[in-house]
mmCIF file of C-alpha atoms in Angstrom:
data_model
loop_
_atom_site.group_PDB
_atom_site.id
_atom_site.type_symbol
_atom_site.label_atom_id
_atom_site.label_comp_id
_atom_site.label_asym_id
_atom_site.label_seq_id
_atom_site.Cartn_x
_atom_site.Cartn_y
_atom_site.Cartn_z
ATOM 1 C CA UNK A 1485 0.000 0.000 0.000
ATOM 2 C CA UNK A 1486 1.250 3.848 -0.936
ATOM 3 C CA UNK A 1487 0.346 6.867 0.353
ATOM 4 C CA UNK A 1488 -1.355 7.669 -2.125
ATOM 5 C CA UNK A 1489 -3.572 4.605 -1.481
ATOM 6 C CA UNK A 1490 -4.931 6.257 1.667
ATOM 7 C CA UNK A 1491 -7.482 9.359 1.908
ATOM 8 C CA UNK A 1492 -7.078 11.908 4.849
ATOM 9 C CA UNK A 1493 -9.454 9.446 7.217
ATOM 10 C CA UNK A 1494 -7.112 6.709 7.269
ATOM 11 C CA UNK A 1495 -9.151 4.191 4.472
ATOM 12 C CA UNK A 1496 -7.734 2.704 1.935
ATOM 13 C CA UNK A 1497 -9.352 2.935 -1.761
ATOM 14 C CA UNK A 1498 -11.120 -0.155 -1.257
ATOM 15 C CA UNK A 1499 -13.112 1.116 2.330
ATOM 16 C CA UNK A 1500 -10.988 -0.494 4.890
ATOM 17 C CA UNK A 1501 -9.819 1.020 8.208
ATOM 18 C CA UNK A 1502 -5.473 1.370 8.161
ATOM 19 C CA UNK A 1503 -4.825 0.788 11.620
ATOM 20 C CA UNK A 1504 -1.295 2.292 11.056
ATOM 21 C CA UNK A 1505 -3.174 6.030 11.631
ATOM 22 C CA UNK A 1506 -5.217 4.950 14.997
ATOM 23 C CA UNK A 1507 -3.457 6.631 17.756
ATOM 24 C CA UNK A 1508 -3.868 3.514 19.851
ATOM 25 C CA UNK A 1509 -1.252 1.439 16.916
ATOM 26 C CA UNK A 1510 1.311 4.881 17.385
ATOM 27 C CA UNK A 1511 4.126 4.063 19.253
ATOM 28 C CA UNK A 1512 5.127 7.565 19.928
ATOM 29 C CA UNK A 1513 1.833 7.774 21.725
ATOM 30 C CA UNK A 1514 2.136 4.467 23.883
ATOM 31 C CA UNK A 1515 5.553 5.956 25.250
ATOM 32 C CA UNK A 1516 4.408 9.852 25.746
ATOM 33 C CA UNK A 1517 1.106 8.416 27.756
ATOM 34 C CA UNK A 1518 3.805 6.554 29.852
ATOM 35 C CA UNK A 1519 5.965 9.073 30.370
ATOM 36 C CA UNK A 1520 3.410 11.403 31.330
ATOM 37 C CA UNK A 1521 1.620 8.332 33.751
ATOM 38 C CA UNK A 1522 5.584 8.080 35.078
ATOM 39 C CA UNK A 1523 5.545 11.919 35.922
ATOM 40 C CA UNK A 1524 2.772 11.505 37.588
ATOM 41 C CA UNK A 1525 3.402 8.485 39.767
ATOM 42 C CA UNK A 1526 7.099 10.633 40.708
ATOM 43 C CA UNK A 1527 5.195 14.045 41.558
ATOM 44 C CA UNK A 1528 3.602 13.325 44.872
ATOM 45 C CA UNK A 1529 6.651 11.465 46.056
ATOM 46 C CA UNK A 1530 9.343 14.571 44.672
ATOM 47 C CA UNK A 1531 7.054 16.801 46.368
ATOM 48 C CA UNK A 1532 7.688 15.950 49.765
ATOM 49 C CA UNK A 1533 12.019 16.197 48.700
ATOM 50 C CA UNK A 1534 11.186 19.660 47.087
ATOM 51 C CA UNK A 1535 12.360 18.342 43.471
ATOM 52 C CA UNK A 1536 10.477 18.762 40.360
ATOM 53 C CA UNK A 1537 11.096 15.462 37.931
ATOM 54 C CA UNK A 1538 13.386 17.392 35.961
ATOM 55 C CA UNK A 1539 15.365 18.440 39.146
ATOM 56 C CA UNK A 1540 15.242 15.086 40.380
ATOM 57 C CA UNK A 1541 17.156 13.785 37.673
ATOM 58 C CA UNK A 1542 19.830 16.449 37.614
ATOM 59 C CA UNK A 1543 20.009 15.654 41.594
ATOM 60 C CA UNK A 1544 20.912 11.809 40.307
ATOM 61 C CA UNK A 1545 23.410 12.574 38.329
ATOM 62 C CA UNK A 1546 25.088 15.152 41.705
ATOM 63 C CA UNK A 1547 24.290 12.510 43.721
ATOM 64 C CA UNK A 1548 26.280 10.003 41.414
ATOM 65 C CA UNK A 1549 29.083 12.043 40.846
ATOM 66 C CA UNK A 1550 29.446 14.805 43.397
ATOM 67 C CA UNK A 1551 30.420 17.268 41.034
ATOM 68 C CA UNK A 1552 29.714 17.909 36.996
ATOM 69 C CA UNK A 1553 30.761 20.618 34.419
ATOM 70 C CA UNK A 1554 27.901 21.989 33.403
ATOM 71 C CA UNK A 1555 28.699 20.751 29.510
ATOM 72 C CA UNK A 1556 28.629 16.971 31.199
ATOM 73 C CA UNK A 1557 25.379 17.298 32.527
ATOM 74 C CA UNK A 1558 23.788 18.277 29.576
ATOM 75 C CA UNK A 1559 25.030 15.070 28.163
ATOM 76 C CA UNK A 1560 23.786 12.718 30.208
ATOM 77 C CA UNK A 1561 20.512 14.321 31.096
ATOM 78 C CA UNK A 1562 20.160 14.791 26.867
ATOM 79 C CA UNK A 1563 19.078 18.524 27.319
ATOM 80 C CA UNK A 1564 20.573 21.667 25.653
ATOM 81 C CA UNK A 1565 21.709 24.662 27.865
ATOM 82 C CA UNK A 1566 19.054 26.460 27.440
ATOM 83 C CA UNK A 1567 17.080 24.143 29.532
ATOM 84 C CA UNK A 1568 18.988 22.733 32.234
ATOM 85 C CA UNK A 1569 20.550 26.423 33.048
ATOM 86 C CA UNK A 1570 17.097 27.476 34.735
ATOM 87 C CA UNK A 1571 16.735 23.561 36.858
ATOM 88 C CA UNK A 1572 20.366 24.801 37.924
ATOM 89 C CA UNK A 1573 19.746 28.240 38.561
ATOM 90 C CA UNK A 1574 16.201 27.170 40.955
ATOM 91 C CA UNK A 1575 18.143 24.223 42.358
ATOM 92 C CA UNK A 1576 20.927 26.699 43.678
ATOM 93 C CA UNK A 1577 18.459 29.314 44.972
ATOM 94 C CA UNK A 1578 17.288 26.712 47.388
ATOM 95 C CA UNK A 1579 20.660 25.516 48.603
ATOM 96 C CA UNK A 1580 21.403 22.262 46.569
ATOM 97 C CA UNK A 1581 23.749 23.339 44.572
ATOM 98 C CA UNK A 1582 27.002 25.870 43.864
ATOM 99 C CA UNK A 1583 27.620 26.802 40.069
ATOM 100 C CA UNK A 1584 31.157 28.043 40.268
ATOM 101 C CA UNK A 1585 33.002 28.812 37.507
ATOM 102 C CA UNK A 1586 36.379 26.825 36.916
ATOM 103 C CA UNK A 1587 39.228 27.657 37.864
ATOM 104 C CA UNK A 1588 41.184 25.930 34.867
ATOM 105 C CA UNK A 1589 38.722 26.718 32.496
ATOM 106 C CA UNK A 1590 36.742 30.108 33.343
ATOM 107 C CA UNK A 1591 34.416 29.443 30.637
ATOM 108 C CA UNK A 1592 33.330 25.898 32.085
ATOM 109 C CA UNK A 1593 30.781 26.013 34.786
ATOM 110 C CA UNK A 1594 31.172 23.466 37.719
ATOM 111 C CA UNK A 1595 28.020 22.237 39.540
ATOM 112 C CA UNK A 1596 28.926 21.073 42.908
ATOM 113 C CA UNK A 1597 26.329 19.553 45.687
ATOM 114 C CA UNK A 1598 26.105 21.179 48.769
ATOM 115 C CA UNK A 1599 25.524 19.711 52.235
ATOM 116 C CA UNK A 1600 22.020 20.149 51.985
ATOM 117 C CA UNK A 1601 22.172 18.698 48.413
ATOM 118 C CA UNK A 1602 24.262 15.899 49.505
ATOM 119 C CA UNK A 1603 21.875 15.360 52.507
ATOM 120 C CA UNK A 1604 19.100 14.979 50.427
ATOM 121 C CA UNK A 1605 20.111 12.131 49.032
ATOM 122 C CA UNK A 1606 19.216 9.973 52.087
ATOM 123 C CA UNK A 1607 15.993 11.306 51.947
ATOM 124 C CA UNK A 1608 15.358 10.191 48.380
ATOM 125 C CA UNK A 1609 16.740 6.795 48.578
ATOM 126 C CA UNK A 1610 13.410 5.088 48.819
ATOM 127 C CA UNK A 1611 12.104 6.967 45.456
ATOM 128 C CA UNK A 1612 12.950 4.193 43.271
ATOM 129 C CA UNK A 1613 11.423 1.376 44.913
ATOM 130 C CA UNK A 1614 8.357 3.411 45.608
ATOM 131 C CA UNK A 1615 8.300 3.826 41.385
ATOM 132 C CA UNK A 1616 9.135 0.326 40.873
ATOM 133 C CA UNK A 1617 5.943 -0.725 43.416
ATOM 134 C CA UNK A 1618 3.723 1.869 41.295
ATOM 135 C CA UNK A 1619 4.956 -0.152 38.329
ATOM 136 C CA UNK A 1620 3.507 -3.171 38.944
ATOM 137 C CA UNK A 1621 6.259 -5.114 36.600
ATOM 138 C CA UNK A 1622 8.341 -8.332 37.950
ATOM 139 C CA UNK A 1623 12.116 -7.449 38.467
ATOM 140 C CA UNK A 1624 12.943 -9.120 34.772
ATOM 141 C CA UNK A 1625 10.054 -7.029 33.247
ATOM 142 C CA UNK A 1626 11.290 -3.846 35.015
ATOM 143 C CA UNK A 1627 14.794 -4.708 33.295
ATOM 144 C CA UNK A 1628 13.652 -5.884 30.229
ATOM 145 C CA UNK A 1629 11.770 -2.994 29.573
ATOM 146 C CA UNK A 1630 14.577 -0.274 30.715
ATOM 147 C CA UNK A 1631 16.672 -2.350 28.224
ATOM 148 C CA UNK A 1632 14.401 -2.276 25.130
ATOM 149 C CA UNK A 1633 14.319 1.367 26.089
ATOM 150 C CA UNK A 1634 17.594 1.945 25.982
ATOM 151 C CA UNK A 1635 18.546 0.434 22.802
ATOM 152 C CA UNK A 1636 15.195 1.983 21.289
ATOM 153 C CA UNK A 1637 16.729 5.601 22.778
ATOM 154 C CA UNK A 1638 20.012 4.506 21.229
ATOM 155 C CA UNK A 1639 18.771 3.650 17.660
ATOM 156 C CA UNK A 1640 16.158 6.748 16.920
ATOM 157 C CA UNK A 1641 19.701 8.948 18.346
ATOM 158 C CA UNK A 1642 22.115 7.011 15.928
ATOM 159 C CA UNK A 1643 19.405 7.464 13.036
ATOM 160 C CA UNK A 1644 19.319 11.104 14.159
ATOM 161 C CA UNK A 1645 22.603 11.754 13.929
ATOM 162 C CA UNK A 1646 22.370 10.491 10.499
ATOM 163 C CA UNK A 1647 19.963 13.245 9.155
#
């Protein structure tokens, strides 16, 4: 079948239904009604930590590695400048974090936890096992899936990078 074989309702010539144009089939759908289900299922339990999703995950990657050039963040969070500066910029106005420019590089931006930032991560240790109970999945389907997820991430960047 062509696209020129289906009208603007999603029939073919012949009358019947292509399923590939019912937002149920999309796949892009399926995963942005999850990750908006996931952000929801996070939010009460962020709230009582002070963290926003987006902060929360900039907190993991502190909490992981104490200390990150600004540049490295954006790398593994897989967000431009533009949008992690203003989850830095809040998260420092309530004591998390120091940006400090470095000293070997003054154009290089250091993000640094604070005590208070560092503290916090006791408090948040039991986030992922209260997601994981929300999930409802088996500990292989809870790895299976972050694994197809991760090579599905992986391929659509590769073919990206392509364009």
């Amino acid at each position: 079948m062509t696209s020129q074989d289906i009208d603007m309702v999603g029939h073919t010539e012949d009358g019947r239904r292509d399923s590939s144009l019912r937002l149920d089939d999309q796949l892009c759908f399926a995963l942005y009604a999850a990750s908006r289900a996931m952000t929801g299922v996070y939010r009460p339990v962020l709230d009582q930590l002070g963290l926003t999703y987006p902060q929360y995950l900039v907190m993991l990657v502190l909490w992981e590695h104490e200390a990150s050039p600004v540049k490295e963040l954006c790398a593994a969070l897989q967000l431009d400048y533009g949008t992690l500066s203003p989850l830095l910029k809040r998260l420092e106005s309530t004591g998390l974090l120091r940006r400090e420019r470095r000293v070997d590089d003054e154009r290089s931006v250091q993000i640094t936890l604070t005590e208070e930032g560092a503290a916090l991560r006791e408090r948040a240790r039991s986030v992922p096992s209260v997601i994981e109970r929300a999930m409802g999945l088996s500990s292989d389907e809870f790895v299976a899936l972050r694994s197809a997820l991760h090579r599905l991430t992986a391929v659509l960047t590769a073919t990206a990078e392509l364009r």
